[in-house]
Amino acid sequence: APPPRSMPTVLLLGATGLVGRHALRAFLDATDADGRPRWERVVTLTRRPTPADGPRHETHVVDFDRLDAHASLFACDTLV
C-alpha cells in the first residue's frame, strides 16, 4: 500500500467572482499523480450564503471588514 500522505487545505477568497468560480473548480478537480484529490479541504469565504460544491468544499459567510473574527478559518496550507 502507498504510504499515507498529507492532503492540504486551500483557502480561496473571492470564490463567487468570475475568476474565483474557475479557481474553485480547478482546486476541487485537482488530483495527484495517482488520481487522488490534491486538496483535502477547499475552504471559501464569501459575503453571502453559497452552496458547498461537494463534500471537500466548505463555505463560510464572513464580514470582510472583520476578518480577525474569523482567524481560525485561516488555518490552511495555501491562501489564494
Short mmCIF file of C-alpha atoms in Angstrom, two decimals:
data_model
loop_
_atom_site.label_atom_id
_atom_site.label_comp_id
_atom_site.label_asym_id
_atom_site.label_seq_id
_atom_site.Cartn_x
_atom_site.Cartn_y
_atom_site.Cartn_z
CA ALA A 1 0.00 0.00 0.00
CA PRO A 2 1.23 3.52 -0.68
CA PRO A 3 2.42 5.49 2.33
CA PRO A 4 -0.04 7.89 3.95
CA ARG A 5 0.13 11.39 2.58
CA SER A 6 -0.86 14.80 3.75
CA MET A 7 -3.79 16.30 1.88
CA PRO A 8 -3.54 20.02 2.46
CA THR A 9 -6.19 22.68 2.80
CA VAL A 10 -6.57 25.63 0.43
CA LEU A 11 -8.38 28.81 1.43
CA LEU A 12 -9.88 30.69 -1.50
CA LEU A 13 -11.13 34.26 -1.22
CA GLY A 14 -13.38 35.60 -3.96
CA ALA A 15 -14.79 32.22 -4.98
CA THR A 16 -18.06 33.72 -6.23
CA GLY A 17 -16.43 36.08 -8.75
CA LEU A 18 -15.72 35.38 -12.41
CA VAL A 19 -12.15 34.14 -11.85
CA GLY A 20 -12.84 32.70 -8.39
CA ARG A 21 -15.51 30.30 -9.68
CA HIS A 22 -12.99 28.84 -12.12
CA ALA A 23 -10.29 28.67 -9.45
CA LEU A 24 -12.69 26.86 -7.10
CA ARG A 25 -13.48 24.27 -9.78
CA ALA A 26 -9.76 23.82 -10.51
CA PHE A 27 -8.95 23.20 -6.84
CA LEU A 28 -11.84 20.74 -6.43
CA ASP A 29 -10.88 18.87 -9.61
CA ALA A 30 -7.10 18.79 -8.97
CA THR A 31 -5.62 15.31 -8.47
CA ASP A 32 -2.17 13.93 -7.74
CA ALA A 33 -0.24 11.50 -9.96
CA ASP A 34 -2.30 8.60 -8.58
CA GLY A 35 -5.60 10.31 -9.38
CA ARG A 36 -6.43 11.11 -5.76
CA PRO A 37 -7.76 14.54 -4.75
CA ARG A 38 -4.92 17.04 -4.31
CA TRP A 39 -6.76 19.03 -1.62
CA GLU A 40 -8.45 17.53 1.42
CA ARG A 41 -10.40 20.73 2.05
CA VAL A 42 -11.19 23.68 -0.16
CA VAL A 43 -12.43 26.46 2.11
CA THR A 44 -14.10 29.55 0.67
CA LEU A 45 -15.03 32.78 2.45
CA THR A 46 -17.97 34.68 0.99
CA ARG A 47 -20.10 37.73 1.74
CA ARG A 48 -23.37 35.89 1.17
CA PRO A 49 -24.51 32.27 1.54
CA THR A 50 -23.46 29.99 -1.28
CA PRO A 51 -23.94 26.23 -1.51
CA ALA A 52 -20.99 23.93 -0.97
CA ASP A 53 -19.81 22.27 -4.17
CA GLY A 54 -19.09 18.75 -2.93
CA PRO A 55 -18.01 17.12 0.32
CA ARG A 56 -14.50 18.63 0.35
CA HIS A 57 -15.77 22.19 -0.11
CA GLU A 58 -16.50 24.28 2.98
CA THR A 59 -18.06 27.68 2.54
CA HIS A 60 -18.28 30.32 5.27
CA VAL A 61 -20.09 33.66 5.25
CA VAL A 62 -17.83 36.29 6.80
CA ASP A 63 -17.66 40.03 7.33
CA PHE A 64 -14.61 41.03 5.31
CA ASP A 65 -14.29 44.17 7.43
CA ARG A 66 -13.77 41.95 10.49
CA LEU A 67 -11.63 39.09 9.23
CA ASP A 68 -9.89 38.95 12.61
CA ALA A 69 -13.13 37.46 13.99
CA HIS A 70 -12.65 34.53 11.62
CA ALA A 71 -8.96 33.87 12.28
CA SER A 72 -9.50 30.14 12.80
CA LEU A 73 -10.60 29.79 9.17
CA PHE A 74 -7.14 30.89 8.03
CA ALA A 75 -5.53 27.64 9.22
CA CYS A 76 -4.58 26.45 5.75
CA ASP A 77 -1.64 25.35 3.65
CA THR A 78 -2.35 27.65 0.71
CA LEU A 79 -4.15 31.01 0.61
CA VAL A 80 -5.49 32.23 -2.73
#
